[in-house]
Coordinates of C-alpha atoms in Angstrom, one line a residue:
M87 CA -19.6 -50.7 180.0
L88 CA -17.0 -51.6 177.5
N89 CA -15.0 -54.6 178.0
L90 CA -11.6 -53.6 179.0
T91 CA -9.9 -56.6 178.9
T92 CA -10.2 -56.4 175.0
T93 CA -10.3 -52.8 173.9
I94 CA -9.6 -49.3 174.4
P95 CA -12.2 -47.6 175.7
M96 CA -14.5 -45.5 173.6
E97 CA -18.3 -44.3 173.7
D98 CA -20.2 -46.9 175.8
D99 CA -21.4 -48.3 172.5
F100 CA -18.2 -48.6 170.4
E101 CA -17.0 -52.1 170.2
F102 CA -12.9 -52.4 169.4
P103 CA -11.9 -55.8 168.5
T104 CA -9.4 -57.7 170.4
A105 CA -5.9 -59.1 168.8
N106 CA -7.7 -62.6 168.2
N107 CA -10.6 -61.0 166.0
M108 CA -7.8 -59.4 164.2
E109 CA -6.2 -62.7 163.6
E110 CA -9.5 -64.1 162.4
D111 CA -9.6 -61.3 159.7
G112 CA -6.3 -62.7 158.4
M113 CA -4.2 -59.8 159.2
D114 CA -0.3 -60.6 159.6
I115 CA 1.0 -58.6 162.2
P116 CA 4.7 -58.7 162.7
E117 CA 6.1 -59.4 165.7
D118 CA 9.2 -57.2 165.9
D119 CA 9.2 -55.1 168.9
P120 CA 9.5 -51.1 167.9
V121 CA 13.1 -49.4 168.8
S122 CA 12.3 -45.9 170.3
P123 CA 13.7 -43.4 168.2
T124 CA 15.2 -40.2 169.6
L125 CA 12.9 -37.3 169.2
K126 CA 12.9 -33.6 169.8
V127 CA 9.8 -31.9 170.4
G128 CA 7.8 -31.1 167.5
E129 CA 9.7 -34.0 165.6
E130 CA 8.1 -37.1 164.0
K131 CA 9.5 -40.5 163.0
E132 CA 8.6 -44.3 162.2
I133 CA 8.6 -47.1 164.7
G134 CA 9.2 -49.9 163.6
K135 CA 8.8 -51.1 160.0
N136 CA 5.1 -51.4 159.9
G137 CA 4.1 -47.6 159.1
L138 CA 3.6 -46.4 163.1
K139 CA 4.7 -42.7 163.3
K140 CA 5.3 -40.9 166.5
K141 CA 5.4 -37.2 166.7
L142 CA 6.5 -35.9 170.4
V143 CA 4.5 -33.3 171.9
K144 CA 6.1 -33.1 175.5
E145 CA 9.3 -34.9 176.7
G146 CA 8.9 -37.3 179.6
E147 CA 11.0 -37.9 182.7
G148 CA 14.0 -39.8 183.3
W149 CA 14.6 -42.8 181.0
D150 CA 12.7 -46.1 181.6
T151 CA 9.8 -47.0 179.5
P152 CA 7.4 -49.5 180.0
A153 CA 7.5 -53.1 179.1
S154 CA 5.1 -56.4 178.1
G155 CA 2.6 -57.0 180.8
D156 CA 3.0 -53.7 182.7
E157 CA -0.2 -52.2 183.9
V158 CA -0.1 -48.5 182.1
E159 CA -2.2 -45.5 182.9
V160 CA -3.1 -43.1 180.3
H161 CA -5.0 -40.2 178.9
Y162 CA -5.9 -40.2 175.0
T163 CA -7.9 -38.6 172.5
G164 CA -8.8 -40.7 169.0
T165 CA -9.5 -39.0 165.9
L166 CA -9.8 -39.6 162.2
L167 CA -7.0 -38.1 159.7
D168 CA -9.8 -35.4 158.7
G169 CA -9.7 -34.5 162.5
T170 CA -13.1 -36.4 163.6
K171 CA -12.7 -37.1 167.1
F172 CA -14.6 -40.4 168.0
D173 CA -13.4 -40.9 171.7
S174 CA -11.3 -39.1 174.5
S175 CA -10.6 -40.3 178.1
R176 CA -9.9 -36.4 179.0
D177 CA -13.6 -35.9 178.1
R178 CA -14.6 -38.4 180.3
G179 CA -12.2 -37.0 183.2
T180 CA -11.1 -40.9 183.7
P181 CA -7.8 -41.9 183.0
F182 CA -7.4 -45.6 181.1
K183 CA -5.5 -48.7 182.5
F184 CA -4.4 -51.7 180.6
K185 CA -1.6 -54.2 180.4
L186 CA 0.8 -53.5 177.6
G187 CA 1.9 -56.0 175.2
Q188 CA -1.2 -58.5 176.1
G189 CA -3.3 -58.1 173.0
Q190 CA -5.7 -55.9 175.0
V191 CA -5.8 -52.9 172.9
I192 CA -4.9 -52.5 168.7
K193 CA -1.3 -53.5 168.0
G194 CA -0.7 -49.7 167.4
W195 CA -1.2 -49.0 171.0
D196 CA 1.1 -51.7 172.1
E197 CA 4.1 -50.8 169.7
G198 CA 4.1 -46.8 170.7
I199 CA 3.2 -46.8 174.2
K200 CA 6.6 -49.2 174.9
T201 CA 8.4 -46.5 173.2
M202 CA 7.2 -43.7 175.7
K203 CA 8.4 -42.3 179.2
K204 CA 6.8 -41.3 182.2
A205 CA 4.7 -37.8 181.6
E206 CA 5.5 -38.2 178.0
N207 CA 3.3 -36.8 175.6
A208 CA 3.1 -37.8 172.1
V209 CA 0.8 -38.0 169.0
F210 CA 0.9 -41.7 167.2
T211 CA -0.4 -42.2 163.6
I212 CA -1.5 -45.5 163.2
P213 CA -2.1 -47.4 159.7
P214 CA -4.7 -49.5 159.4
E215 CA -2.7 -52.7 159.4
L216 CA -2.2 -51.7 163.3
A217 CA -5.5 -50.7 163.8
Y218 CA -8.8 -51.5 162.6
G219 CA -7.6 -53.0 158.9
E220 CA -10.3 -53.7 156.2
S221 CA -13.3 -54.1 158.3
G222 CA -12.9 -50.6 160.4
S223 CA -15.4 -50.9 163.1
P224 CA -18.7 -49.2 162.2
P225 CA -20.2 -47.0 162.5
T226 CA -17.6 -44.8 164.1
I227 CA -14.5 -45.9 161.8
P228 CA -14.4 -46.8 158.0
P229 CA -13.0 -49.4 156.5
D230 CA -8.9 -49.2 155.8
A231 CA -8.8 -45.9 158.1
T232 CA -5.4 -44.6 159.6
L233 CA -6.1 -43.3 163.2
Q234 CA -4.3 -40.7 165.6
F235 CA -3.9 -40.9 169.0
D236 CA -2.8 -38.2 171.0
V237 CA -1.3 -39.9 174.3
E238 CA -0.3 -39.0 177.6
L239 CA 1.5 -41.6 179.5
L240 CA 0.9 -40.6 183.4
S241 CA 2.4 -43.9 185.0
W242 CA 2.7 -47.6 184.5
T243 CA 3.1 -50.2 187.3
S244 CA 5.6 -53.2 186.5
V245 CA 4.2 -56.3 186.1
K246 CA 6.8 -59.1 185.7
D247 CA 6.7 -63.0 184.6
I248 CA 9.6 -63.6 187.0
C249 CA 9.9 -67.2 185.8
K250 CA 8.9 -66.7 182.0
D251 CA 6.2 -69.1 182.5
G252 CA 3.4 -67.3 183.7
G253 CA 3.9 -69.3 187.0
I254 CA 4.7 -65.8 189.4
F255 CA 3.7 -62.3 188.3
K256 CA 5.3 -60.0 190.5
K257 CA 3.5 -56.2 190.7
I258 CA 5.8 -53.4 192.4
L259 CA 3.9 -51.7 194.8
V260 CA 7.0 -49.6 196.7
E261 CA 10.1 -49.3 194.5
G262 CA 13.5 -50.3 196.4
E263 CA 16.8 -48.8 196.8
K264 CA 20.0 -48.8 195.0
W265 CA 20.1 -51.8 192.4
E266 CA 21.6 -54.9 193.8
N267 CA 19.4 -58.0 194.3
P268 CA 19.9 -61.3 197.1
K269 CA 22.0 -64.1 195.6
D270 CA 21.4 -67.7 196.6
L271 CA 23.9 -67.6 199.6
D272 CA 22.8 -64.2 201.4
E273 CA 20.4 -64.3 204.2
V274 CA 17.0 -62.0 203.6
F275 CA 14.8 -60.6 205.9
V276 CA 11.5 -60.1 204.8
K277 CA 7.7 -59.5 205.7
Y278 CA 4.5 -61.3 203.9
E279 CA 1.1 -61.9 203.6
A280 CA -0.3 -65.0 202.1
C281 CA -4.0 -65.2 201.1
L282 CA -6.3 -67.4 198.6
E283 CA -7.8 -65.7 195.7
D284 CA -10.9 -65.4 197.8
G285 CA -8.8 -63.3 200.6
T286 CA -8.6 -66.2 202.9
L287 CA -5.5 -65.5 204.9
I288 CA -3.2 -68.5 205.4
S289 CA 0.1 -67.4 206.4
K290 CA 1.5 -63.8 207.4
S291 CA 4.5 -62.6 209.4
D292 CA 5.8 -59.6 210.1
G293 CA 9.7 -60.9 210.1
A294 CA 11.1 -63.9 208.8
E295 CA 15.1 -64.4 208.2
F296 CA 16.0 -67.4 205.6
T297 CA 18.8 -68.0 203.0
V298 CA 17.9 -67.2 199.8
G299 CA 19.0 -70.5 198.5
D300 CA 17.0 -72.8 201.2
G301 CA 13.7 -70.9 200.8
Y302 CA 11.0 -70.4 202.9
F303 CA 7.5 -71.0 203.4
C304 CA 6.6 -71.6 199.4
P305 CA 8.9 -71.7 196.5
A306 CA 7.7 -68.5 195.0
L307 CA 9.2 -66.4 197.9
A308 CA 12.9 -67.3 197.2
K309 CA 12.3 -66.8 193.3
A310 CA 10.4 -63.4 194.3
V311 CA 13.4 -61.9 196.5
K312 CA 16.4 -62.6 193.7
T313 CA 14.2 -60.0 191.3
M314 CA 13.8 -57.4 194.3
K315 CA 15.7 -54.5 195.8
K316 CA 15.9 -53.5 199.5
G317 CA 12.9 -52.0 200.6
E318 CA 10.8 -53.3 197.7
K319 CA 7.3 -54.2 198.1
V320 CA 5.5 -56.2 195.6
L321 CA 2.2 -58.0 194.9
L322 CA 2.7 -61.8 193.8
I323 CA 0.4 -63.8 191.8
V324 CA 1.7 -67.4 192.3
K325 CA 0.1 -70.5 190.5
P326 CA 0.1 -73.9 192.0
Q327 CA 3.5 -75.2 190.5
Y328 CA 5.4 -72.1 192.7
A329 CA 2.9 -72.5 195.7
F330 CA 1.7 -76.1 197.3
G331 CA 0.8 -77.7 193.9
E332 CA -1.5 -80.2 193.3
D333 CA -1.6 -81.6 197.1
G334 CA -2.1 -78.2 198.9
R335 CA -1.3 -78.1 202.3
P336 CA -2.8 -78.8 205.7
A337 CA -3.4 -76.7 208.2
V338 CA -0.2 -76.1 210.2
G339 CA 0.3 -74.0 213.6
G340 CA -2.7 -72.0 213.5
E341 CA -2.3 -71.1 209.9
C342 CA -5.4 -72.4 207.3
A343 CA -5.0 -75.0 204.8
V344 CA -4.0 -74.9 201.2
P345 CA -6.5 -76.6 199.1
P346 CA -4.7 -78.7 195.8
N347 CA -4.1 -76.5 193.0
A348 CA -4.6 -73.2 194.7
T349 CA -3.2 -69.8 193.6
L350 CA -2.0 -67.6 196.2
Q351 CA -1.8 -63.8 196.5
I352 CA 1.4 -62.7 198.8
T353 CA 2.4 -59.2 199.3
L354 CA 6.0 -59.5 200.1
E355 CA 8.6 -57.1 201.5
L356 CA 12.2 -57.3 201.6
V357 CA 13.2 -55.3 204.5
S358 CA 16.6 -56.0 204.0
W359 CA 19.5 -58.5 203.6
K360 CA 23.0 -59.8 204.6
S361 CA 25.2 -60.4 201.7
V362 CA 27.1 -63.8 201.9
S363 CA 29.9 -64.6 199.7
D364 CA 31.8 -67.6 198.8
V365 CA 35.4 -66.4 199.1
S366 CA 37.2 -69.6 198.0
K367 CA 34.9 -70.6 195.4
D368 CA 34.6 -74.0 196.8
K369 CA 32.2 -73.0 199.7
K370 CA 34.9 -73.6 202.3
V371 CA 35.6 -69.8 203.2
I372 CA 32.4 -68.3 203.5
K373 CA 31.8 -64.6 204.2
K374 CA 28.6 -62.9 205.6
I375 CA 28.7 -59.0 205.5
L376 CA 27.1 -57.5 209.1
K377 CA 27.6 -54.1 208.2
E378 CA 28.8 -52.5 204.8
G379 CA 32.1 -50.9 204.5
E380 CA 32.6 -47.5 202.8
G381 CA 33.6 -46.7 199.2
Y382 CA 35.1 -49.5 196.7
E383 CA 38.5 -50.2 197.7
R384 CA 39.4 -53.2 199.3
P385 CA 43.1 -54.3 200.2
D386 CA 45.2 -56.2 197.9
D387 CA 48.5 -58.7 198.3
G388 CA 51.5 -56.7 200.2
A389 CA 48.8 -53.9 202.0
V390 CA 49.0 -53.9 205.5
V391 CA 45.7 -53.9 207.1
Q392 CA 44.4 -53.3 210.9
V393 CA 41.5 -55.0 212.1
K394 CA 39.7 -56.2 214.9
L395 CA 38.7 -60.0 215.4
I396 CA 37.4 -62.5 217.8
G397 CA 38.0 -66.5 216.6
K398 CA 35.7 -68.8 217.9
L399 CA 35.2 -73.0 217.8
Q400 CA 31.7 -74.4 216.9
D401 CA 31.0 -74.7 220.4
G402 CA 31.4 -70.9 220.9
T403 CA 35.2 -71.3 222.9
I404 CA 37.0 -68.1 222.0
F405 CA 40.2 -69.5 220.9
V406 CA 41.8 -65.8 219.9
K407 CA 40.7 -61.8 220.4
K408 CA 42.8 -58.9 219.1
G409 CA 42.1 -55.5 218.6
H410 CA 39.6 -55.5 221.0
D411 CA 41.2 -54.0 224.3
E412 CA 44.3 -52.7 222.4
E413 CA 45.6 -51.3 219.4
P414 CA 43.9 -52.8 216.4
F415 CA 45.6 -56.3 214.9
E416 CA 48.0 -55.6 212.4
F417 CA 49.2 -57.6 209.3
K418 CA 50.4 -57.8 206.1
I419 CA 48.4 -59.5 203.2
D420 CA 50.5 -62.6 201.5
E421 CA 52.9 -62.6 204.2
E422 CA 51.3 -66.0 205.8
Q423 CA 50.9 -63.6 209.3
V424 CA 47.1 -65.4 209.6
I425 CA 45.8 -68.6 208.2
D426 CA 44.6 -68.7 204.4
G427 CA 40.9 -68.8 205.0
L428 CA 41.3 -65.3 207.0
E429 CA 43.5 -63.5 205.0
R430 CA 41.3 -64.4 201.9
A431 CA 38.3 -63.0 203.4
V432 CA 40.4 -59.6 204.5
K433 CA 41.3 -59.2 201.2
T434 CA 37.3 -58.9 200.3
M435 CA 36.3 -56.4 202.8
K436 CA 36.2 -52.4 202.7
K437 CA 37.2 -49.9 205.2
G438 CA 34.3 -50.1 208.3
E439 CA 33.0 -53.4 207.0
H440 CA 32.0 -55.8 209.7
A441 CA 31.9 -59.5 208.8
L442 CA 31.4 -63.3 210.2
I443 CA 33.8 -65.4 208.2
T444 CA 33.0 -69.4 208.4
I445 CA 36.6 -71.6 207.3
Q446 CA 36.5 -75.1 207.2
P447 CA 39.8 -76.7 208.2
E448 CA 41.2 -76.9 204.5
Y449 CA 41.7 -72.9 205.0
A450 CA 42.3 -72.7 208.7
F451 CA 44.7 -75.2 211.1
G452 CA 44.6 -78.3 208.9
S453 CA 44.4 -81.7 210.2
S454 CA 46.4 -80.9 213.7
E455 CA 45.6 -79.6 216.8
S456 CA 46.9 -75.8 217.3
Q457 CA 47.6 -73.7 220.3
Q458 CA 46.2 -70.7 220.2
E459 CA 46.1 -67.5 222.2
L460 CA 43.1 -68.3 224.7
A461 CA 42.3 -72.0 223.6
V462 CA 43.4 -75.3 221.6
V463 CA 41.9 -75.7 218.0
P464 CA 41.2 -79.3 217.8
A465 CA 42.5 -81.0 214.6
N466 CA 39.9 -80.8 211.8
S467 CA 38.1 -77.7 213.1
T468 CA 35.8 -75.3 211.3
V469 CA 36.4 -71.8 212.8
Y470 CA 34.4 -68.8 213.1
Y471 CA 35.5 -65.4 212.8
E472 CA 33.9 -62.3 213.4
V473 CA 36.1 -59.5 211.9
E474 CA 36.1 -55.6 211.9
M475 CA 38.0 -53.7 209.4
V476 CA 39.2 -50.7 210.7
L477 CA 41.7 -49.4 207.9
F478 CA 44.4 -50.9 205.2
V479 CA 47.3 -49.1 203.8
K480 CA 48.3 -50.2 200.3
E481 CA 51.8 -50.6 198.9
K482 CA 52.8 -47.4 197.0
E483 CA 51.6 -48.0 193.4
S484 CA 53.6 -47.7 190.0
W485 CA 52.2 -44.7 188.9
D486 CA 53.2 -42.7 192.2
M487 CA 56.8 -43.6 191.8
N488 CA 60.0 -41.8 190.3
T489 CA 61.9 -44.2 188.1
Q490 CA 64.6 -45.4 190.4
E491 CA 61.6 -46.4 192.9
K492 CA 60.3 -48.6 190.2
I493 CA 63.4 -50.3 189.7
E494 CA 64.4 -50.7 193.5
A495 CA 60.4 -52.1 194.2
A496 CA 61.3 -54.6 191.4
G497 CA 64.4 -55.8 192.4
K498 CA 62.9 -56.2 196.1
K499 CA 59.5 -58.1 194.9
K500 CA 61.8 -60.2 192.8
E501 CA 64.3 -61.3 195.8
E502 CA 61.0 -61.6 198.2
G503 CA 59.8 -64.1 195.2
N504 CA 63.1 -66.1 194.9
V505 CA 63.0 -66.5 198.9
L506 CA 59.2 -68.0 198.5
F507 CA 60.4 -70.2 195.6
K508 CA 63.3 -71.7 197.7
A509 CA 60.8 -72.4 200.3
C510 CA 58.8 -74.4 197.3
K511 CA 55.9 -71.8 197.3
Y512 CA 55.2 -71.5 193.8
E513 CA 51.9 -69.7 193.6
R514 CA 52.7 -66.9 196.0
A515 CA 56.3 -66.6 194.2
S516 CA 54.8 -66.3 190.7
K517 CA 52.8 -63.4 191.9
R518 CA 55.9 -61.7 193.4
Y519 CA 57.8 -62.1 190.2
E520 CA 54.5 -60.5 188.3
K521 CA 54.1 -57.6 190.6
A522 CA 57.8 -57.2 189.9
V523 CA 57.5 -57.0 186.3
R524 CA 54.4 -54.7 186.5
F525 CA 56.8 -51.8 188.3
I526 CA 59.1 -51.9 185.3
E527 CA 56.4 -52.8 182.4
Y528 CA 56.4 -49.3 180.8
D529 CA 59.7 -47.8 180.6
S530 CA 59.5 -44.9 178.3
S531 CA 60.4 -42.2 180.3
F532 CA 63.5 -44.2 181.6
S533 CA 67.2 -43.1 180.6
D534 CA 69.1 -45.4 178.8
E535 CA 71.0 -47.0 181.7
E536 CA 67.4 -47.6 183.6
K537 CA 66.3 -49.2 180.5
Q538 CA 69.0 -51.8 181.1
Q539 CA 68.6 -52.5 184.5
A540 CA 64.9 -52.8 183.4
K541 CA 65.2 -55.1 181.1
L542 CA 67.8 -57.2 182.8
L543 CA 64.8 -57.5 186.1
K544 CA 62.4 -58.2 183.2
I545 CA 64.2 -61.4 181.9
S546 CA 65.2 -62.7 185.3
C547 CA 61.3 -62.4 186.9
N548 CA 59.7 -64.1 183.6
L549 CA 62.4 -66.6 183.7
N550 CA 61.7 -67.4 187.4
N551 CA 58.0 -66.9 186.8
A552 CA 58.0 -69.6 184.2
A553 CA 60.4 -71.7 186.6
C554 CA 57.0 -71.6 189.0
K555 CA 54.2 -72.0 186.2
L556 CA 56.2 -75.3 185.5
K557 CA 56.3 -76.6 188.6
L558 CA 52.4 -75.4 189.2
K559 CA 51.6 -77.3 185.7
D560 CA 50.7 -74.5 183.8
Y561 CA 52.9 -75.2 180.7
K562 CA 51.1 -72.6 178.7
Q563 CA 51.6 -69.7 180.8
A564 CA 55.3 -71.1 181.2
E565 CA 55.9 -70.9 177.1
K566 CA 54.0 -67.5 177.2
L567 CA 57.0 -66.2 180.0
C568 CA 59.5 -67.5 178.1
T569 CA 58.7 -66.1 174.5
K570 CA 58.6 -62.7 176.4
V571 CA 62.5 -63.5 177.4
L572 CA 63.3 -64.6 174.2
E573 CA 61.6 -61.3 172.5
L574 CA 64.4 -59.6 174.8
D575 CA 67.1 -61.7 174.2
G576 CA 66.6 -64.5 171.6
R577 CA 69.8 -66.5 172.8
N578 CA 68.7 -67.0 176.4
V579 CA 69.4 -70.4 176.9
K580 CA 67.5 -71.0 180.0
A581 CA 64.3 -69.6 178.2
L582 CA 64.8 -72.2 175.0
Y583 CA 65.4 -74.7 177.7
R584 CA 62.2 -73.6 179.7
R585 CA 60.3 -73.3 177.1
A586 CA 61.1 -76.6 175.5
Q587 CA 60.2 -78.3 178.5
A588 CA 56.7 -76.6 178.5
Y589 CA 56.2 -77.5 174.9
I590 CA 57.2 -81.6 175.7
H591 CA 54.3 -81.4 178.1
L592 CA 51.7 -79.6 175.6
V593 CA 52.7 -82.0 173.1
E594 CA 54.5 -79.9 170.9
L595 CA 57.8 -81.8 170.3
E596 CA 58.8 -80.2 167.0
L597 CA 58.7 -76.8 168.6
A598 CA 60.7 -78.5 171.4
E599 CA 63.2 -79.9 169.6
V600 CA 63.8 -76.6 167.4
D601 CA 64.4 -75.0 171.1
I602 CA 66.7 -77.8 172.3
K603 CA 69.0 -77.6 169.2
K604 CA 69.0 -73.8 169.4
A605 CA 69.9 -73.9 172.6
L606 CA 72.9 -76.2 172.3
E607 CA 74.0 -74.8 169.2
I608 CA 74.7 -71.3 171.6
D609 CA 75.7 -73.5 174.7
P610 CA 76.8 -77.2 173.1
D611 CA 78.0 -78.6 176.6
N612 CA 75.1 -77.7 178.5
R613 CA 74.1 -80.8 180.9
D614 CA 70.3 -79.7 181.6
V615 CA 69.8 -78.9 177.8
K616 CA 71.3 -82.4 177.2
M617 CA 69.5 -84.1 179.7
E618 CA 66.0 -82.5 178.3
Y619 CA 67.1 -83.6 174.9
R620 CA 67.2 -87.2 175.9
V621 CA 63.7 -86.9 177.3
L622 CA 62.5 -85.6 174.3
K623 CA 64.1 -88.3 172.3
E624 CA 62.3 -90.7 174.3
K625 CA 58.8 -89.2 174.0
I626 CA 59.4 -89.0 170.3
K627 CA 59.8 -92.7 170.4
E628 CA 56.9 -93.2 172.7
Y629 CA 54.4 -91.2 170.4
N630 CA 55.7 -92.6 167.4
K631 CA 55.0 -95.8 168.6
K632 CA 51.5 -94.9 169.4
D633 CA 51.1 -93.5 166.0
A634 CA 52.0 -96.6 164.7
Q635 CA 49.8 -98.8 166.8
F636 CA 46.7 -96.3 166.0
Y637 CA 47.3 -96.2 162.5
G638 CA 47.9 -100.0 162.2
N639 CA 44.8 -100.8 163.7
I640 CA 43.1 -98.1 161.6
F641 CA 44.7 -100.0 158.4
A642 CA 43.7 -103.4 159.9
K643 CA 39.9 -102.4 160.2
M644 CA 40.2 -100.9 156.9
S645 CA 41.4 -103.9 155.1
K646 CA 38.8 -106.2 157.0
L647 CA 36.2 -103.9 155.6
E648 CA 37.4 -104.2 152.3
Q649 CA 37.7 -108.1 152.6
S650 CA 33.8 -108.0 153.8
K651 CA 32.8 -106.2 150.4
A652 CA 35.0 -108.4 148.0
V653 CA 33.1 -111.1 149.8
K654 CA 29.6 -109.9 149.1
Q655 CA 30.3 -109.0 145.9
E656 CA 31.7 -112.4 144.9
A657 CA 28.5 -113.9 146.8
A658 CA 25.9 -112.0 144.9
P659 CA 26.3 -113.3 141.6
M660 CA 25.8 -116.7 142.8
A661 CA 22.7 -116.2 144.4
I662 CA 21.8 -115.0 140.8
D663 CA 23.1 -117.8 138.9
S664 CA 21.3 -120.3 141.5
K665 CA 18.0 -118.8 141.0
A666 CA 18.5 -119.2 137.1

């Protein structure tokens, strides 16, 4: 029998050299991966840059092709260029299996079969550099022989080195559904069976649930499930560093001990998982999906949502229950009708979705106790909401409006922004001004009168938004908004004044001075601009003083350095004289 780990199968007395043997023969084979050419049936093209050619005999299925490490199964017939057949798996009636890209076959096979799809049939013409080179493989293959292989790719099994260090190899036994993979925060439900290499069972579970980031049983399980799809079943070969390491594991709760430095074989099935997301991006509002919703749409600012909800304390006390025994509870997003954390989470939900939302005090009721519908929420309480999104209705979008409706909607959002600004709610006010401008951003279909109305609204909304950004210390954005205003009205004193304020904070003092001087040219008596000019002059004095100090220190250091060099130069000839 042949050694299948090193050669493609030929007649029993035919031995193919391994990749290592080829290197010893002095053959320098480039490692470039071939690019799969687009071929029509009967067409032949070169693959890569090493002379390998591929002729398509029959198109394959789908789009996928095997990758390095995959276990492929093929039928083939090998011939010399004169048609002499030297081997055929078809004649033996047994397909050949090998691991792709692992040097188990000649280089031309590794490069060519990577370009094939399932059920594809192709003829590869392989130059000697990618086959057996100058030595050939006597007595069947002469030196410097170009070979042809008629290959059919029957199937392949994906084998992945999931940590890229040889620590965990994953072989897919049953393909999963869709395309999503679990993340660190998600809660997965798995079945697994772990054995030693000799088949000794060390652990088994028909249902284990854990948070991916926390891990379970051994590190390999968490690493593997992050690469799996729902319903996928795999075989893992796990090296000690991802199992139980140098120390092994003693027998635990009826499970066998794991010896030191043991490699494990684990059959793992990802039954399902619950998606968990960090809504607030600081892990203080966490949403766990209990039931997936429909479609892709989610509510945005201004949407009216209808939900069923139950709010609980950590001890299970229910403090609010809405929408279960009556009509669904309705509220409008971004109107502060519910606590911040709940509103943020609801904005991420789809119609029909059920979720458990965990909200820490900063996004809930804060440091004061709060009387709710059914109980008091103590100060600094983490709260839990079970929420079902019944439905939501978004605000009318601009493309669904006529021109006059757009102007009216923009005016309404501007007034809402003004109310929020006066209440010092600058972030929410900024969103209103931004939405107002979006309604009238594209005015090519407006009448001349409507264009003038839209222009005035754009100027006032961008100016007010710049004021919000200054309050929020987003000086770069404030500068951009004022520039937009000045593009519409180059003599707008408020825009020059606010942009100068932004420039001062961005330490663009020369630009700030230009804007202030221009504002004073337009309105010499403007008290606010004059006061800002005084602030600017103080800033300039302050920075000039700092600059003088900075450069003074540099010059002082340079002077000391020069003095030191001079002393050394004077000292050198004295040393020479003393020797003389």
